[in-house]
mmCIF file of C-alpha atoms in Angstrom:
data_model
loop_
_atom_site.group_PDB
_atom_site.id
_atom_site.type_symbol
_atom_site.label_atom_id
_atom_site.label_comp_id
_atom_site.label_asym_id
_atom_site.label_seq_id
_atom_site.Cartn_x
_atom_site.Cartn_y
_atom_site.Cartn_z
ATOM 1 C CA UNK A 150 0.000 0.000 0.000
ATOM 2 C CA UNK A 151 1.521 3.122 -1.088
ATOM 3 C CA UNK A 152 1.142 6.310 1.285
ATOM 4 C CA UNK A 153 0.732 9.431 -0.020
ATOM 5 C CA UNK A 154 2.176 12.418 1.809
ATOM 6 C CA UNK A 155 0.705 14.796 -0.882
ATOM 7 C CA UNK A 156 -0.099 14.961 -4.528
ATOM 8 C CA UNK A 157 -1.166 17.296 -7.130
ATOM 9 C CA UNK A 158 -1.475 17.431 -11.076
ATOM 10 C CA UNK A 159 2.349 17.432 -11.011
ATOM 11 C CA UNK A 160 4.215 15.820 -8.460
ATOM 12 C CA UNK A 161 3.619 13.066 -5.578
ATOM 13 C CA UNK A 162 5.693 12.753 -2.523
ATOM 14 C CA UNK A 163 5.256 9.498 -1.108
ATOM 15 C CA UNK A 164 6.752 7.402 1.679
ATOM 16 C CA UNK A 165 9.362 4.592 0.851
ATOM 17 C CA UNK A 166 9.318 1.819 3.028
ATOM 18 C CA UNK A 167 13.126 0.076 3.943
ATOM 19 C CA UNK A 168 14.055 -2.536 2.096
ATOM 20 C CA UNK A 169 12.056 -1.679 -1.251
ATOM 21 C CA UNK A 170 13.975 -0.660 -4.499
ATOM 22 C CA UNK A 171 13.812 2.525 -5.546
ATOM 23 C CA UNK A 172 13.216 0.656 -9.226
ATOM 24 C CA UNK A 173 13.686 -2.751 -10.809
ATOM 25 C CA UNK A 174 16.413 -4.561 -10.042
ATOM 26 C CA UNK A 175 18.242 -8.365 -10.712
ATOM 27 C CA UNK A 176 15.935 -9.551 -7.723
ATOM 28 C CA UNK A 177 12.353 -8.443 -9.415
ATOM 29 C CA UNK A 178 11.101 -7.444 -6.331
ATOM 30 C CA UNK A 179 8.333 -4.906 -6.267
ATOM 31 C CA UNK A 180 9.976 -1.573 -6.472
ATOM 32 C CA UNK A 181 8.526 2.361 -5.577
ATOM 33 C CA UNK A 182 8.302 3.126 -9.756
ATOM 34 C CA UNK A 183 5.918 -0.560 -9.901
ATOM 35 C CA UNK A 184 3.877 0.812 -7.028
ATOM 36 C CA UNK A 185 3.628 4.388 -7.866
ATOM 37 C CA UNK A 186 2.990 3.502 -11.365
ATOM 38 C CA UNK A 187 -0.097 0.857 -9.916
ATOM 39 C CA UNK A 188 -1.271 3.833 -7.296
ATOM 40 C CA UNK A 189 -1.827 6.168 -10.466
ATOM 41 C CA UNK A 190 -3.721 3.718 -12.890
ATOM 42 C CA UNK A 191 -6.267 2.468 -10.087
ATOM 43 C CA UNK A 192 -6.855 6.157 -8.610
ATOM 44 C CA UNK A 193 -7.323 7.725 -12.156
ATOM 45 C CA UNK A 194 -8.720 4.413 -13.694
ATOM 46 C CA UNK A 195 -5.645 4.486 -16.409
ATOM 47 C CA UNK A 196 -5.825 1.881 -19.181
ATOM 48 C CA UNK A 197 -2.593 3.191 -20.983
ATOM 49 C CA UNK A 198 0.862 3.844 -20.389
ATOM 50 C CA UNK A 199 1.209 5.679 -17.174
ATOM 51 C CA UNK A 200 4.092 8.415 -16.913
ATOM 52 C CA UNK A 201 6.128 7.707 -13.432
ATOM 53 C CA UNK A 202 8.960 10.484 -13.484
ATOM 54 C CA UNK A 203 11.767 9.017 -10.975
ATOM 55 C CA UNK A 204 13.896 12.243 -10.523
ATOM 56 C CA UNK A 205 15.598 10.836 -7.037
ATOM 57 C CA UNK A 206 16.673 7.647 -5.373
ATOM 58 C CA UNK A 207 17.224 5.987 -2.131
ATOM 59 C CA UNK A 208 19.135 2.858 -1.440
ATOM 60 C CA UNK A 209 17.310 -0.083 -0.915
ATOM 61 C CA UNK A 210 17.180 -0.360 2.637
ATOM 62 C CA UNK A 211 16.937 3.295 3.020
ATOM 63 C CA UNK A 212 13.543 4.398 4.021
ATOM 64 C CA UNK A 213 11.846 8.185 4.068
ATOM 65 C CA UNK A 214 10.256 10.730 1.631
ATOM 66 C CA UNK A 215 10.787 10.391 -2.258
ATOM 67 C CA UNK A 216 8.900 12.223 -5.106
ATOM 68 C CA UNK A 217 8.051 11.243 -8.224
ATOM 69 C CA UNK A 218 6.674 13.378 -11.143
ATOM 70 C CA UNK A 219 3.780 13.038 -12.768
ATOM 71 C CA UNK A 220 5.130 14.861 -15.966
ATOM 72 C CA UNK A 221 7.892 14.740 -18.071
ATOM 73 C CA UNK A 222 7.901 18.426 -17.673
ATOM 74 C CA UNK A 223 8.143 18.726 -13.909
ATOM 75 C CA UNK A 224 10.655 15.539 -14.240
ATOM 76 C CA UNK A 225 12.766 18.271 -15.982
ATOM 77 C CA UNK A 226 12.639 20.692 -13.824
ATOM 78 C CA UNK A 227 13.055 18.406 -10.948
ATOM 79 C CA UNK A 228 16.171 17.216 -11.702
ATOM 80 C CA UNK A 229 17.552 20.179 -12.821
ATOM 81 C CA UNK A 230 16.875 21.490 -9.562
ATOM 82 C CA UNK A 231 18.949 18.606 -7.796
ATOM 83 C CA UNK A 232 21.708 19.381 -10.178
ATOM 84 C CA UNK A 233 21.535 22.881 -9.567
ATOM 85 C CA UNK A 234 22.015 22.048 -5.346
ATOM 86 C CA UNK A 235 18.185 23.657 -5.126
ATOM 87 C CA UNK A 236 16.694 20.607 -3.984
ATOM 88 C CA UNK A 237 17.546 20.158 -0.289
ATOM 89 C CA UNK A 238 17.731 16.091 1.267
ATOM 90 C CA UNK A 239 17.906 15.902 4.961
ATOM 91 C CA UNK A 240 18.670 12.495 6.765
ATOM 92 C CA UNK A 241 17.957 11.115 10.102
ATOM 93 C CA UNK A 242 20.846 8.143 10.845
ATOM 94 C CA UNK A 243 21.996 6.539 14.202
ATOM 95 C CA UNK A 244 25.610 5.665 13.793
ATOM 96 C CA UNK A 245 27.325 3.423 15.735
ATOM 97 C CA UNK A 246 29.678 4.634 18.438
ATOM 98 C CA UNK A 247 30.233 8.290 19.724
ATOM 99 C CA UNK A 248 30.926 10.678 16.711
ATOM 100 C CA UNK A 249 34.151 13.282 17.605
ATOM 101 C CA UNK A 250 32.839 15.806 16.422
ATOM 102 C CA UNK A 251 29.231 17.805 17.177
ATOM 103 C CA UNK A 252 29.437 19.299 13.375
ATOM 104 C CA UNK A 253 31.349 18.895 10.385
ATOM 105 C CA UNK A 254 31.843 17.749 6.821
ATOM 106 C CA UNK A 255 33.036 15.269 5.139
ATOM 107 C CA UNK A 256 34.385 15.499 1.912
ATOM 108 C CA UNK A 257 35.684 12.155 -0.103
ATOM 109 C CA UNK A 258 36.249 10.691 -3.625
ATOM 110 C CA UNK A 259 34.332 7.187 -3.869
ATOM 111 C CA UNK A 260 34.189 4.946 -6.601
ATOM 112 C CA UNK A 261 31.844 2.327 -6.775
ATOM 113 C CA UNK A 262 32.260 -1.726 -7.785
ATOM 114 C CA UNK A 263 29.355 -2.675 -9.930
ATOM 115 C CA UNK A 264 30.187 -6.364 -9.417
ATOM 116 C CA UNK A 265 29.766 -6.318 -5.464
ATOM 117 C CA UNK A 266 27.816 -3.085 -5.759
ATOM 118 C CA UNK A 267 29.657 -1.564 -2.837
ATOM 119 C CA UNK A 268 31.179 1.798 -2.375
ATOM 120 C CA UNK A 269 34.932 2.436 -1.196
ATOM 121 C CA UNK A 270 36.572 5.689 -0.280
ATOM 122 C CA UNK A 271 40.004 6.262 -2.818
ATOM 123 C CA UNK A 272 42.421 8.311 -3.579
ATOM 124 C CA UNK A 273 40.977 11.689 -5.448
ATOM 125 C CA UNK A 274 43.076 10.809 -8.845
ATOM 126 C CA UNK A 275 41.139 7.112 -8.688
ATOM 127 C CA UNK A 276 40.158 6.553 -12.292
ATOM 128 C CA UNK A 277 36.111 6.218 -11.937
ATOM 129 C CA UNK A 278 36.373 8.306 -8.466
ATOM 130 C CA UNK A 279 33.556 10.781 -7.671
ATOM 131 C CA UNK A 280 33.550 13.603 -5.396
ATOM 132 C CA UNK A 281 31.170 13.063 -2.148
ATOM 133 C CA UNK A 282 30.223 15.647 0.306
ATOM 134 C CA UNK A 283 27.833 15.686 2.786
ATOM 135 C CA UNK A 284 27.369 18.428 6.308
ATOM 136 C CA UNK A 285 25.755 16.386 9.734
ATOM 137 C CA UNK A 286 24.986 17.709 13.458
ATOM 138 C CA UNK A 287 25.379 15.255 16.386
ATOM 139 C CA UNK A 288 22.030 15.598 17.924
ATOM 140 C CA UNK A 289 21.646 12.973 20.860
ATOM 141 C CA UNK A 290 24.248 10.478 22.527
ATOM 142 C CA UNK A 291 23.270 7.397 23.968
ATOM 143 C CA UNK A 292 25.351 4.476 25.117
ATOM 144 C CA UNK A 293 27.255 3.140 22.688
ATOM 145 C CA UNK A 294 25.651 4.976 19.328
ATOM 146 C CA UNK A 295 24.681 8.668 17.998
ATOM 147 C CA UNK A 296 22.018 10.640 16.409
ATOM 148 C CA UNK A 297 23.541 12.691 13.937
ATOM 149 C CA UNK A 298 21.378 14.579 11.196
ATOM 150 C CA UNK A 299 22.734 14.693 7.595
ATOM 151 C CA UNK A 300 22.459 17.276 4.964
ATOM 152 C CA UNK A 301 23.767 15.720 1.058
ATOM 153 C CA UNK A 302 25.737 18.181 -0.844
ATOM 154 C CA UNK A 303 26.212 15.770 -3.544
ATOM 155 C CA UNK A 304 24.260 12.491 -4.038
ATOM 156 C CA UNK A 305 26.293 9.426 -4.395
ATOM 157 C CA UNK A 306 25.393 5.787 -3.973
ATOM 158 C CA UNK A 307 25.468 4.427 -0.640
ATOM 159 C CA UNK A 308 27.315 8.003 0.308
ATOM 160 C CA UNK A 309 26.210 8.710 4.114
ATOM 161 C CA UNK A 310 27.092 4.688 4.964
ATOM 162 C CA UNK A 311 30.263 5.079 3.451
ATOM 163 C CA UNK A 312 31.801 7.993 4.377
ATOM 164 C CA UNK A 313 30.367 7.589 8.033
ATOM 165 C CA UNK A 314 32.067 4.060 8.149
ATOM 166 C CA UNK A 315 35.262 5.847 6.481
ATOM 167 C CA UNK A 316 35.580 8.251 10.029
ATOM 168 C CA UNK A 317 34.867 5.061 11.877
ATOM 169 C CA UNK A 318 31.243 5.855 12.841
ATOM 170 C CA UNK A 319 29.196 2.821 10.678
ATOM 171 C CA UNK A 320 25.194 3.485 10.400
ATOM 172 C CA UNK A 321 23.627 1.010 12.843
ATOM 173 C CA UNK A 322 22.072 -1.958 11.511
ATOM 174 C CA UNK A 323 24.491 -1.580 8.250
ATOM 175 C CA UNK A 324 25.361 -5.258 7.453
ATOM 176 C CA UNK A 325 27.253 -4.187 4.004
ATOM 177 C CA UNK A 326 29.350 -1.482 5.723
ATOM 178 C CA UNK A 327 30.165 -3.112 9.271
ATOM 179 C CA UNK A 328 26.988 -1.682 11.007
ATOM 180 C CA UNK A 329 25.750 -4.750 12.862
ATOM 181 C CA UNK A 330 28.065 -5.545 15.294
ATOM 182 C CA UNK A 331 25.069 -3.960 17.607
ATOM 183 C CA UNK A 332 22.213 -5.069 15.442
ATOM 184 C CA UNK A 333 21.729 -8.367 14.628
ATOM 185 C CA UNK A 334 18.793 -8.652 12.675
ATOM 186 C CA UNK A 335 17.507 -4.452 12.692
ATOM 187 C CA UNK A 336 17.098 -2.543 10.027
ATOM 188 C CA UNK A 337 19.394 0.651 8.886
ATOM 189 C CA UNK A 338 19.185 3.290 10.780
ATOM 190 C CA UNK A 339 18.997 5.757 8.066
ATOM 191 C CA UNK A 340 15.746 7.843 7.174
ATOM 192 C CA UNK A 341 15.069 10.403 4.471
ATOM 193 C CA UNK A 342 13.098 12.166 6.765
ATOM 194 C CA UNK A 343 13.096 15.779 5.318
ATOM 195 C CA UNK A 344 13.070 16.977 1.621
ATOM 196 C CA UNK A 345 12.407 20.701 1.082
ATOM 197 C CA UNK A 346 12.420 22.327 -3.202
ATOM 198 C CA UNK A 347 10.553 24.803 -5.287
ATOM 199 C CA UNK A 348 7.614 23.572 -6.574
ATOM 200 C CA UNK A 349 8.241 22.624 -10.554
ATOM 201 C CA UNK A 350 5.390 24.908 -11.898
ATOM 202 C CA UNK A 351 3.987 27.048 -9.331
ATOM 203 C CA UNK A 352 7.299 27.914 -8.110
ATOM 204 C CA UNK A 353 6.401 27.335 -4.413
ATOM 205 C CA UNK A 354 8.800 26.467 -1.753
ATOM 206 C CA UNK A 355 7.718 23.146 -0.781
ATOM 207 C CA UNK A 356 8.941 21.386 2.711
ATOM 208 C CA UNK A 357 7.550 17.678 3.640
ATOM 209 C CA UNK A 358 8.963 15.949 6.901
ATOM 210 C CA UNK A 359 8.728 12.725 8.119
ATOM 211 C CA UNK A 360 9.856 10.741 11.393
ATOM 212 C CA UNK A 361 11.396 7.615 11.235
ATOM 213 C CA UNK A 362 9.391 4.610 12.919
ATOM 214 C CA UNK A 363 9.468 5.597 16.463
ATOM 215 C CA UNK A 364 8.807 2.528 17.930
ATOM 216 C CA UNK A 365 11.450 0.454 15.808
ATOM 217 C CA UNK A 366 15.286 -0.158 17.428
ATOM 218 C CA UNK A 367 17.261 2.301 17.388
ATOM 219 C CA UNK A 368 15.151 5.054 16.995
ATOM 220 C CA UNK A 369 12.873 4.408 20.100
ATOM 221 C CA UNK A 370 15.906 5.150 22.173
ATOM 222 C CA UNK A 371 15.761 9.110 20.946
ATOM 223 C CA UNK A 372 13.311 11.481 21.198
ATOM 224 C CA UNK A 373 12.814 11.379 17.136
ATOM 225 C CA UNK A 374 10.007 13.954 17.024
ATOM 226 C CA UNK A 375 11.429 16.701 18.524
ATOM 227 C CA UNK A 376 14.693 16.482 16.432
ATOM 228 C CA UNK A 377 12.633 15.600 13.047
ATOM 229 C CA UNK A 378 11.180 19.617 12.661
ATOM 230 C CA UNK A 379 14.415 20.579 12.901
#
């Protein structure tokens, strides 16, 4: 069941559940474009092609807000907009151990292996490297892991669970990236929770926020709500 945060003739910011592709992968599980794509044909009783504009993505077992367009024309001006830096992501993630820092950024070169689709930090002159940068605030401490919030200057693949594994900080519950040595069996601890851009047509500044599940380890051990209006 797809939720809906909101929706017009244009665009449709919706909630992505962990563990869900962002689109079709090797596996053929159900991914957000299948189930945005079978929202829009039962609402508006479609019996064509239906236009599903994916302008953004999250990784798999990423969860939090995504949009979609609902024209080609606001796909356009979408992602020119996130190329532009005018589309603002904000992340919630509970990293593992106590982060040295209570602000920063951290800048990297990361190239990617296609084969074991993981991401490593290398050297800047690494032939297929790409410049990653991202800003975070610690916001809460507890025993043994850290509430930081994350701002994405650039939007690389698996970029906030690498380069926080990189300063040895791993997002909890991160079984690809060393994560789980305090979370057997939980999910990642990282949550789109905050996505804020002009509107494609009516020019509108546009800000959607959503907490991740409260009741779900780790976040239960924060007070979530209070940090996610931030």
């Amino acid at each position: 069941m797809l939720e809906v945060v909101y929706e017009d003739n244009h665009i449709l910011v919706v909630i992505k559940p962990q563990n869900i592709p962002t689109q079709s992968d090797i596996t053929g599980d159900t991914c957000m474009v299948d189930m945005v794509e079978k929202y829009l044909r039962e609402k508006y009783d479609k019996k064509g092609n239906v236009y599903v504009g994916l302008v953004h993505r999250l990784d798999r077992p990423t969860g939090g807000l995504m949009i979609f367009a609902k024209t080609s024309k606001a796909a356009a001006r979408l992602s020119e907009s996130i190329a532009t830096k005018d589309f603002e992501k904000s992340y919630l993630a509970v990293v593992n151990g106590e982060v040295k820092e209570a602000s920063g950024t951290l800048k990297n070169y990361l190239k990617k292996n296609a084969r074991t689709n993981t991401v490593a930090v290398v050297p800047e002159l690494t032939t297929g490297a790409k410049y990653a940068e991202l800003n975070y605030k610690v916001l809460d401490k507890k025993d043994k892991v850290t509430l930081v919030k994350v701002n994405l200057v650039t939007g690389r693949s698996h970029q906030i669970r690498v380069q926080f594994k990189h300063i040895g900080n791993p997002v909890y519950g991160d079984v690809r990236y060393g994560g789980d040595t305090l979370a057997k069996g939980h999910n990642l601890a990282l949550w789109a929770y905050k996505i804020k851009f002009q509107h494609p047509t009516t020019k509108k500044v546009m800000t959607f926020v959503s907490v991740p599940p409260t009741d779900a380890v780790p976040w239960k051990v924060f007070d979530v709500d209070k940090y996610a209006t931030i």
